[in-house]
Amino acid sequence: MSTMVWTRPPVGVISMAYARPFTAEHVPLFARMRKAGMDFVELLVPEEGEIDPARAGTAAREAGLFVALAARVNLQRDLSSDDPSCHADGVAYLKRCVDVAVAMGARIVGGPLYGAPLVFAGRAPAPIDEARRQARVERVVRGLKEAGAHAAAHGVVLAVEPLNRFETDFCNTARQAVELAQLVGSAGVGVMLDTFHMNMEEDDLPQAIRQTGAHLVHFQANENHRGFLGTGHVDWPAICRALSDVSYAGPITLEPFRRTDDRLSVPLAQWRPPAHDEDEDLAHSGAFLRACLHTAHRS
Amino acid sequence: MSTMVWTRPPVGVISMAYARPFTAEHVPLFARMRKAGMDFVELLVPEEGEIDPARAGTAAREAGLFVALAARVNLQRDLSSDDPSCHADGVAYLKRCVDVAVAMGARIVGGPLYGAPLVFAGRAPAPIDEARRQARVERVVRGLKEAGAHAAAHGVVLAVEPLNRFETDFCNTARQAVELAQLVGSAGVGVMLDTFHMNMEEDDLPQAIRQTGAHLVHFQANENHRGFLGTGHVDWPAICRALSDVSYAGPITLEPFRRTDDRLSVPLAQWRPPAHDEDEDLAHSGAFLRACLHTAHRS
């Protein structure tokens, strides 16, 4: 049993579990999230016209939730791009994310901030020669340094997330994300991990968490297929012991957006709204995770 | 301990672990595969000009290997397509695969035979309305009935493989593959499973194998990240107990084509040739799997 005091991480939910896009009409969902035991909501950084950041932040706080943010990159907002306008738009977007975070009172902006989307941009993996590889890394590091300075100046942290091999061809593992954060070397840039992607790419999930160590500033707890916790094969007690080992005290987001419609020819990777009220399932995922976190620290 | 006699499955390797495309110059690799303990080679169904099927089959047999085949679909060979020429090309391709199997002395042609490729065709997941969903299912079932009849008439089995959500939007789970095989209802159509995809999509991998049961005609044993067996977190003893429970005696293919180059901005989903001689690693993966199969049957 560890004798160290560990501030147990707050547990929240991604807005996509309820609605996408998340607009003013969805503000009453904050109270439901809180009632389901959530400590915070992870919102997608709003696009123009989706929701007013300051009002959304205030509404969340009034419902008893704090806010974390998830950035949305694409081929036009792409630090890795060899098109200077896409790279510049990527930097400008990350700075705007920081400004939105300030307006909302959020401290974390996470996601595949380096850009380079694959399947969701309709892009197939293709070989990258060594000169282009180095140039991509250099552009991403340069862009993250600039955005990270803006973040640090405003008390915000940009959390770089490795994605699985089909969602990006830039950064797939915790080791790569730590390497990237070290190359950037900014107080405004850390690492986030998502067990959905880790389940595909890591040799050993708990070990990857331990090796990320103090770089870890955000975490997403998802089953192998993105269902509610306990419906798949992710080893939650082992994950929580690793989080305890590195004294992780940042947010942990649940993203249960796998839907139960399992008919042939229904695209599983396409987001769909819930078919029924999932609040009780969400509450149990939160309770499950908190129990694992509690027990992990006592082991 | 089971008292039933179980013919333990033969263990083989996919040709892509060595080379892609696999051409006449690669025939000496058959002897290396055999020396690494492989019972068979799984070859991609050769495209025009890649390798002569009859000669390749003879060369494999002379090296002590039998042959299984993996079909390659694309947007032009796509049973699911609403373009009649793509659907027709999909049926014609599967029939040609059967003819190639006959020429090579192969009994199994596996893969995502229904078509509907996503990421490797540069296609993003998109919603499919109910009328189109039903029409896709109807086209795939009709196409597999026709190709399955051709297969059955020649002693070949077409093995339908569910792929993960990013590689197809038609069939992602063992349950869906069994449903498809049942809708087709042909002695020439069965199901194959690959633990790489299962690791992403199934609630419970051993249970999925048990529920596939007698439909299972082909199996691919891959780590969560496609590395050599034992380098990831797939629970091999539990997988092998499930295979024993359903008395699976078909081929089991190893597909260790994750490469060790883990630098930032190297596309992980892009196939690359081995950087060094991996024969010893492959031999150990085979020994590992055979030991698990042996022990599973005695438990």
XYZ file of C-alpha atoms in Angstrom:
598
model
C 0.000 0.000 0.000
C 1.266 3.419 -0.977
C 1.501 5.867 1.878
C 1.769 8.825 -0.491
C -1.233 11.110 -0.667
C -2.786 10.893 -4.116
C -5.409 13.366 -5.255
C -7.689 11.076 -7.193
C -8.383 12.280 -10.757
C -11.745 13.887 -11.579
C -13.908 11.846 -13.961
C -15.860 13.433 -16.804
C -17.575 12.713 -20.082
C -17.109 13.882 -23.658
C -20.009 15.906 -25.054
C -20.099 13.599 -28.107
C -21.571 10.896 -25.885
C -24.741 12.988 -26.082
C -24.696 15.224 -29.136
C -22.601 16.390 -32.065
C -22.428 19.292 -32.672
C -23.028 20.550 -29.154
C -25.064 23.770 -29.354
C -26.990 26.085 -27.020
C -29.978 23.743 -27.024
C -27.777 21.077 -25.395
C -26.838 23.157 -22.343
C -29.437 21.354 -20.163
C -27.351 18.194 -20.683
C -24.766 19.604 -18.249
C -27.164 18.977 -15.365
C -27.702 15.393 -16.563
C -23.947 14.810 -16.759
C -23.555 16.113 -13.211
C -26.430 13.944 -12.012
C -24.651 10.941 -13.588
C -21.715 11.729 -11.291
C -19.455 13.543 -13.734
C -16.966 16.110 -12.410
C -16.372 17.795 -15.755
C -17.409 17.855 -19.384
C -14.980 17.547 -22.275
C -16.322 19.757 -25.047
C -15.099 19.897 -28.607
C -13.622 23.341 -29.210
C -16.697 25.033 -30.687
C -16.651 25.966 -34.343
C -18.099 29.328 -35.343
C -21.818 29.356 -34.600
C -21.920 26.135 -32.552
C -22.019 27.595 -29.034
C -20.763 30.731 -27.293
C -17.642 29.723 -25.337
C -18.041 32.061 -22.355
C -21.723 31.212 -21.899
C -21.061 27.494 -22.252
C -18.295 27.680 -19.639
C -20.540 29.574 -17.236
C -23.424 27.148 -17.777
C -21.157 24.163 -17.110
C -19.821 25.696 -13.885
C -23.351 26.534 -12.744
C -24.225 22.849 -13.279
C -21.240 21.866 -11.129
C -18.875 20.842 -13.938
C -15.519 22.177 -15.020
C -14.560 22.110 -18.698
C -11.795 20.408 -20.672
C -11.480 20.883 -24.423
C -10.818 18.646 -27.404
C -9.379 20.280 -30.524
C -10.487 19.282 -34.011
C -7.760 19.256 -36.651
C -8.266 18.503 -40.337
C -6.295 18.745 -43.578
C -6.623 22.543 -43.560
C -5.554 22.818 -39.880
C -2.495 20.669 -40.077
C 0.831 21.519 -38.443
C 2.417 18.633 -40.347
C 1.348 19.895 -43.769
C 3.860 20.873 -46.425
C 1.317 23.448 -47.617
C 2.347 26.625 -45.746
C -1.252 27.860 -45.531
C -2.423 24.624 -43.870
C 0.484 24.746 -41.422
C -0.277 28.401 -40.642
C -3.978 27.620 -40.211
C -2.998 24.815 -37.865
C -0.985 27.196 -35.677
C -3.729 29.835 -35.783
C -6.321 27.212 -34.850
C -4.347 26.029 -31.805
C -3.950 29.636 -30.655
C -7.675 30.140 -31.091
C -8.246 26.967 -29.035
C -6.204 28.549 -26.237
C -8.293 31.716 -26.435
C -11.492 29.648 -26.334
C -10.120 27.759 -23.323
C -9.492 31.058 -21.545
C -13.025 32.214 -22.372
C -14.478 28.949 -21.049
C -12.232 28.656 -18.005
C -10.681 25.443 -19.331
C -7.076 24.449 -18.592
C -6.593 21.578 -21.051
C -6.899 21.440 -24.843
C -6.210 17.914 -26.041
C -6.210 15.991 -29.287
C -4.052 15.054 -32.283
C -2.715 18.605 -32.371
C 0.025 17.741 -34.886
C -2.586 17.224 -37.636
C -1.927 14.526 -40.269
C -5.388 12.927 -40.169
C -5.908 9.718 -42.171
C -9.216 7.838 -42.290
C -11.495 10.629 -41.094
C -9.960 12.877 -43.759
C -10.428 10.179 -46.404
C -6.688 9.709 -46.675
C -4.923 6.349 -47.072
C -1.515 5.669 -45.484
C 1.319 6.203 -47.980
C 5.095 5.995 -47.733
C 6.915 9.137 -46.567
C 10.539 9.567 -47.575
C 13.166 10.531 -45.055
C 13.519 14.182 -46.108
C 9.770 14.683 -45.938
C 9.576 12.843 -42.621
C 12.152 15.148 -41.063
C 10.459 18.215 -42.516
C 7.095 17.109 -41.081
C 8.599 16.624 -37.628
C 10.323 20.007 -37.832
C 7.083 21.762 -38.830
C 5.064 20.126 -36.070
C 7.683 20.957 -33.431
C 7.900 24.554 -34.642
C 4.107 24.938 -34.663
C 3.713 23.410 -31.213
C 6.434 25.676 -29.827
C 4.553 28.725 -31.057
C 1.135 27.534 -29.895
C 2.611 26.185 -26.662
C 4.116 29.588 -25.803
C 0.676 31.145 -26.270
C -0.861 28.414 -24.105
C 1.725 28.742 -21.334
C 1.251 32.507 -21.257
C -2.432 31.930 -20.534
C -2.157 29.046 -18.065
C -3.398 26.496 -20.600
C -1.764 23.183 -21.537
C -1.957 21.666 -25.021
C -2.139 17.872 -24.654
C -0.753 15.944 -27.624
C -2.626 12.669 -28.191
C -1.218 9.699 -30.085
C -3.891 8.110 -32.279
C -4.071 4.642 -33.774
C -2.409 3.867 -37.128
C -5.602 4.410 -39.111
C -6.386 7.863 -37.725
C -2.954 9.415 -38.179
C 0.436 8.684 -39.717
C 2.339 11.076 -37.458
C 2.182 9.919 -33.816
C 0.819 6.526 -32.725
C 2.383 5.652 -29.375
C 2.982 7.137 -25.949
C 6.714 6.943 -26.590
C 6.343 9.042 -29.740
C 4.157 11.581 -27.937
C 6.715 11.946 -25.148
C 9.458 12.375 -27.744
C 7.399 15.091 -29.405
C 6.729 16.870 -26.107
C 10.452 16.749 -25.317
C 11.370 18.169 -28.727
C 8.911 21.023 -28.115
C 10.098 21.565 -24.545
C 7.314 23.968 -23.582
C 5.437 24.243 -20.286
C 2.384 24.708 -22.514
C 2.647 21.272 -24.155
C 2.057 17.893 -22.500
C 0.824 14.430 -23.455
C -2.593 12.813 -23.260
C -3.367 9.112 -23.682
C -6.541 7.302 -24.731
C -6.845 3.588 -23.947
C -8.832 3.015 -27.168
C -5.772 3.928 -29.235
C -3.326 2.417 -26.733
C -5.146 -0.926 -26.988
C -4.164 -1.041 -30.658
C -0.643 0.335 -30.535
C 1.098 -0.256 -27.205
C 2.981 -3.383 -26.138
C 1.927 -2.870 -22.540
C -0.607 -0.199 -21.581
C 0.349 0.259 -17.891
C 4.026 0.463 -18.824
C 3.246 3.124 -21.458
C 1.488 5.188 -18.762
C 4.471 4.828 -16.428
C 6.888 5.848 -19.169
C 4.793 8.910 -19.985
C 5.059 9.829 -16.314
C 5.034 13.544 -15.567
C 4.317 14.422 -19.219
C 0.782 13.040 -18.766
C -1.689 15.915 -18.412
C -4.932 14.373 -19.714
C -6.360 10.859 -20.004
C -9.295 9.202 -21.784
C -10.596 5.913 -20.418
C -12.206 3.893 -23.196
C -12.897 0.253 -23.742
C -11.239 -1.474 -26.680
C -14.408 -0.853 -28.743
C -15.473 2.418 -27.052
C -18.362 0.831 -25.157
C -19.090 1.470 -21.467
C -16.326 0.401 -19.083
C -16.401 -3.286 -18.296
C -17.981 -4.320 -21.610
C -14.616 -5.044 -23.235
C -11.179 -6.353 -22.318
C -9.148 -3.348 -21.170
C -7.501 -4.253 -17.845
C -8.807 -1.352 -15.743
C -7.240 -2.327 -12.409
C -3.813 -2.454 -14.090
C -4.420 0.878 -15.864
C -5.423 2.501 -12.582
C -2.409 1.107 -10.737
C -0.193 2.694 -13.397
C -2.016 6.036 -13.051
C -1.500 5.801 -9.308
C 2.179 4.955 -9.778
C 2.745 8.200 -11.684
C 0.503 10.136 -9.250
C -1.700 11.193 -12.140
C -4.184 13.801 -10.880
C -5.456 15.272 -14.153
C -8.869 14.721 -15.706
C -10.068 11.320 -16.948
C -12.671 11.468 -19.691
C -15.148 8.727 -20.593
C -16.050 8.558 -24.300
C -18.656 5.796 -24.557
C -19.871 6.471 -28.050
C -20.121 2.999 -29.430
C -23.777 2.428 -30.204
C -25.626 -0.852 -29.843
C -26.793 -0.993 -33.472
C -24.715 -3.921 -34.675
C -26.467 -4.670 -37.972
C -24.513 -5.488 -41.111
C -23.533 -2.426 -43.144
C -23.940 0.140 -40.357
C -20.671 2.129 -40.264
C -19.217 1.619 -36.790
C -16.747 4.515 -37.040
C -19.497 6.985 -37.936
C -20.707 8.930 -34.925
C -24.390 8.430 -34.073
C -26.522 9.876 -31.282
C -27.576 7.597 -28.414
C -30.599 5.463 -29.252
C -31.811 5.506 -25.639
C -31.071 7.173 -22.286
C -27.574 6.039 -21.336
C -27.195 8.102 -18.153
C -27.331 5.093 -15.864
C -24.717 3.247 -17.938
C -22.512 6.342 -17.805
C -22.955 6.639 -14.036
C -21.862 3.031 -13.636
C -18.787 3.589 -15.844
C -17.825 6.486 -13.570
C -18.378 4.444 -10.434
C -16.431 1.527 -11.910
C -13.473 3.763 -12.744
C -13.484 5.500 -9.362
C -13.568 2.144 -7.594
C -10.602 0.952 -9.640
C -8.695 4.177 -8.903
C -9.430 3.886 -5.195
C -8.421 0.243 -5.026
C -5.318 0.768 -7.171
C -3.944 3.256 -4.704
C -4.449 0.863 -1.803
C -2.720 -2.059 -3.504
C -8.986 -32.177 -19.524
C -10.826 -32.840 -22.747
C -10.841 -36.479 -23.796
C -11.925 -35.613 -27.333
C -9.303 -36.082 -30.013
C -8.400 -32.712 -31.461
C -6.362 -32.408 -34.635
C -4.236 -29.422 -33.765
C -4.384 -26.639 -36.386
C -1.486 -26.155 -38.780
C 0.430 -22.892 -38.309
C 1.585 -20.775 -41.228
C 2.733 -17.302 -42.206
C 1.460 -14.650 -44.576
C 3.755 -13.880 -47.491
C 3.555 -10.156 -46.653
C 5.740 -10.828 -43.630
C 8.543 -11.141 -46.191
C 7.636 -9.342 -49.406
C 4.901 -7.460 -51.213
C 4.243 -8.158 -54.021
C 5.346 -11.777 -53.875
C 6.882 -12.706 -57.235
C 8.909 -15.550 -58.775
C 12.111 -14.199 -57.244
C 10.619 -14.795 -53.785
C 10.012 -18.533 -54.261
C 13.185 -19.414 -52.281
C 11.445 -17.871 -49.253
C 9.214 -20.965 -49.064
C 12.191 -22.990 -47.820
C 12.914 -20.349 -45.172
C 9.292 -20.401 -43.997
C 9.437 -24.177 -43.704
C 12.734 -23.980 -41.839
C 11.080 -21.531 -39.421
C 8.546 -24.289 -38.657
C 5.671 -23.139 -40.812
C 3.186 -25.717 -42.126
C 1.751 -23.488 -44.833
C 2.060 -20.123 -46.522
C -0.825 -17.705 -46.916
C -0.316 -15.960 -50.247
C -2.207 -12.974 -51.543
C -4.195 -14.065 -54.596
C -1.689 -13.071 -57.291
C -2.553 -10.181 -59.568
C -1.741 -10.526 -63.269
C 2.022 -10.731 -63.701
C 2.916 -11.215 -60.023
C 3.488 -14.974 -59.955
C 2.218 -18.011 -61.859
C -0.322 -19.735 -59.569
C 0.346 -23.341 -60.569
C 4.114 -22.926 -60.356
C 3.883 -21.146 -57.019
C 1.660 -23.918 -55.613
C 4.067 -26.604 -56.797
C 7.071 -24.742 -55.393
C 5.368 -24.351 -52.004
C 4.491 -28.055 -51.854
C 8.034 -28.992 -52.839
C 9.254 -26.883 -49.924
C 6.871 -28.761 -47.603
C 4.164 -26.088 -47.342
C 0.518 -26.085 -48.307
C -1.109 -22.881 -49.515
C -3.979 -20.721 -48.246
C -5.047 -17.607 -50.092
C -5.986 -14.050 -49.116
C -8.193 -12.120 -51.549
C -7.655 -8.417 -52.237
C -10.791 -6.366 -52.728
C -10.914 -2.677 -53.610
C -13.490 -0.105 -54.723
C -13.638 -1.676 -58.200
C -14.008 -5.229 -56.791
C -16.754 -4.531 -54.344
C -19.789 -6.768 -53.820
C -21.339 -4.027 -51.682
C -21.113 -1.348 -54.369
C -24.182 0.318 -55.813
C -22.252 0.628 -59.085
C -23.283 -2.524 -61.006
C -19.899 -2.799 -62.738
C -18.048 -2.779 -59.383
C -20.421 -5.394 -57.980
C -19.983 -7.546 -61.095
C -16.202 -7.140 -60.937
C -16.368 -8.207 -57.290
C -18.189 -11.423 -58.189
C -15.869 -12.097 -61.126
C -12.842 -11.507 -58.899
C -14.030 -13.999 -56.258
C -14.659 -16.591 -58.969
C -11.171 -15.963 -60.308
C -9.832 -16.409 -56.757
C -11.482 -19.836 -56.674
C -9.880 -20.734 -60.010
C -6.497 -19.562 -58.722
C -7.013 -21.643 -55.574
C -7.692 -24.704 -57.718
C -4.561 -24.002 -59.761
C -2.495 -23.644 -56.586
C -4.042 -26.540 -54.692
C -5.424 -24.182 -52.032
C -8.658 -24.869 -50.149
C -9.247 -21.519 -48.456
C -9.661 -18.020 -49.882
C -10.116 -15.535 -47.048
C -10.498 -11.799 -46.606
C -13.050 -8.977 -46.525
C -14.825 -10.564 -49.493
C -17.850 -8.287 -49.175
C -15.776 -5.280 -50.296
C -16.583 -1.863 -48.784
C -12.992 -0.827 -47.982
C -12.475 2.382 -45.996
C -9.048 3.699 -44.986
C -6.947 1.728 -47.463
C -9.223 2.986 -50.241
C -8.934 6.577 -48.937
C -12.574 6.541 -47.920
C -13.966 8.094 -44.706
C -16.889 6.540 -42.822
C -20.192 8.186 -43.741
C -23.801 7.579 -42.736
C -25.731 4.991 -44.748
C -29.509 5.280 -44.823
C -31.692 2.267 -44.194
C -32.695 1.652 -47.820
C -29.087 1.751 -48.927
C -28.020 -0.438 -46.002
C -30.509 -3.129 -46.954
C -29.525 -2.898 -50.613
C -25.848 -3.316 -49.702
C -26.589 -6.391 -47.615
C -28.732 -7.855 -50.400
C -25.981 -7.293 -52.999
C -23.284 -8.832 -50.824
C -25.440 -11.879 -50.020
C -26.323 -12.336 -53.701
C -22.692 -12.005 -54.776
C -21.440 -14.422 -52.120
C -24.119 -16.962 -53.093
C -22.901 -16.904 -56.686
C -19.193 -17.014 -55.808
C -19.872 -19.547 -53.029
C -21.564 -21.927 -55.456
C -18.509 -21.740 -57.712
C -16.254 -22.348 -54.712
C -18.286 -25.299 -53.407
C -18.276 -26.900 -56.865
C -14.475 -26.856 -56.757
C -13.914 -27.871 -53.132
C -12.880 -24.381 -52.077
C -14.242 -22.349 -49.158
C -14.531 -18.567 -49.205
C -13.809 -17.272 -45.698
C -15.491 -13.954 -44.857
C -13.363 -11.834 -42.500
C -14.724 -9.052 -40.304
C -12.338 -6.088 -40.263
C -12.022 -3.257 -37.774
C -14.192 -0.129 -38.081
C -11.523 1.823 -39.967
C -10.919 -0.782 -42.669
C -14.550 -1.446 -43.582
C -18.052 -0.177 -42.874
C -19.767 -3.447 -43.774
C -18.774 -6.217 -41.326
C -16.812 -5.590 -38.108
C -17.581 -8.437 -35.697
C -17.712 -12.221 -35.567
C -21.443 -12.010 -34.939
C -21.941 -10.019 -38.119
C -19.774 -12.434 -40.117
C -21.788 -15.414 -38.859
C -25.008 -13.593 -39.724
C -23.655 -12.993 -43.219
C -22.599 -16.623 -43.650
C -26.045 -17.736 -42.507
C -27.769 -15.384 -44.957
C -25.615 -16.828 -47.749
C -26.153 -20.414 -46.599
C -23.568 -21.960 -48.934
C -21.146 -24.803 -48.238
C -18.654 -22.624 -50.131
C -18.803 -19.727 -47.627
C -17.485 -19.728 -44.049
C -16.040 -17.253 -41.555
C -12.478 -16.326 -40.679
C -11.339 -14.302 -37.664
C -8.222 -12.212 -37.064
C -7.318 -11.316 -33.487
C -5.930 -7.929 -34.626
C -9.413 -6.844 -35.676
C -11.131 -8.740 -32.845
C -8.993 -6.878 -30.303
C -10.629 -3.652 -31.465
C -14.211 -4.780 -31.965
C -15.188 -7.741 -29.788
C -16.428 -7.611 -26.198
C -14.775 -10.939 -25.448
C -12.459 -12.613 -27.947
C -12.737 -16.228 -26.715
C -16.519 -15.921 -26.560
C -16.594 -14.590 -30.140
C -14.640 -17.661 -31.269
C -17.047 -19.969 -29.449
C -20.051 -18.241 -30.979
C -18.539 -18.544 -34.457
C -18.222 -22.265 -33.795
C -18.522 -24.490 -36.844
C -18.628 -21.494 -39.199
C -14.934 -20.879 -38.457
C -12.817 -22.105 -41.389
C -9.729 -19.899 -41.126
C -7.938 -17.974 -38.362
C -5.218 -15.323 -38.143
C -3.281 -15.000 -34.892
C -1.993 -11.470 -34.487
C -0.963 -9.348 -31.563
C -2.924 -6.176 -30.865
C -0.298 -4.198 -32.846
C 0.657 -6.981 -35.316
C 4.016 -7.639 -33.679
C 5.343 -11.132 -32.951
C 3.244 -13.182 -30.523
C 3.917 -12.322 -26.920
C 4.965 -8.714 -27.597
C 1.453 -7.359 -26.933
C -1.541 -8.057 -24.743
C -3.679 -10.615 -26.595
C -4.531 -13.420 -24.156
C -3.228 -16.359 -26.190
C -3.988 -19.150 -23.707
C -7.644 -17.991 -23.583
C -7.796 -17.737 -27.393
C -6.393 -21.247 -27.756
C -8.815 -22.689 -25.194
C -11.667 -21.235 -27.254
C -10.247 -22.726 -30.460
C -10.005 -26.067 -28.676
C -13.576 -25.742 -27.392
C -14.888 -25.449 -30.950
C -12.488 -28.184 -32.154
C -11.018 -25.772 -34.668
C -8.692 -27.685 -36.986
C -8.247 -25.200 -39.843
C -5.159 -23.159 -40.610
C -3.810 -20.456 -38.278
C -1.816 -17.733 -39.985
C 0.778 -15.470 -38.362
C 0.947 -11.960 -39.842
C 3.788 -10.238 -37.962
C 4.234 -7.230 -40.173
C 4.660 -4.505 -37.656
C 8.126 -3.090 -38.144
C 10.386 -1.813 -35.413
C 10.841 1.648 -36.935
C 8.951 3.721 -34.393
C 10.121 7.215 -35.357
C 7.716 10.145 -35.485
C 6.009 10.553 -38.846
C 6.625 7.026 -40.130
C 3.205 5.700 -41.258
C 2.525 2.608 -39.157
C -0.286 1.311 -41.382
C 1.916 1.419 -44.475
C 3.428 -1.972 -45.275
C 7.224 -2.086 -45.179
C 9.670 -4.944 -45.779
C 11.510 -6.433 -42.795
C 14.565 -4.414 -41.792
C 16.441 -7.518 -40.634
C 16.152 -11.338 -40.671
C 13.063 -12.141 -38.607
C 13.035 -15.918 -39.154
C 13.989 -16.697 -35.574
C 11.268 -14.390 -34.221
C 8.753 -16.075 -36.526
C 9.876 -19.530 -35.405
C 9.332 -18.499 -31.802
C 5.853 -17.131 -32.560
C 4.976 -20.490 -34.098
C 6.384 -22.408 -31.118
C 4.548 -20.089 -28.716
C 1.241 -20.650 -30.478
C 1.681 -24.428 -30.716
C 2.518 -24.585 -27.020
C -0.622 -22.606 -26.187
C -2.727 -24.857 -28.423
C -1.270 -27.964 -26.836
C -1.766 -26.722 -23.300
C -5.260 -25.403 -24.032
C -6.419 -28.841 -25.044
C -5.087 -30.394 -21.851
C -6.717 -27.834 -19.564
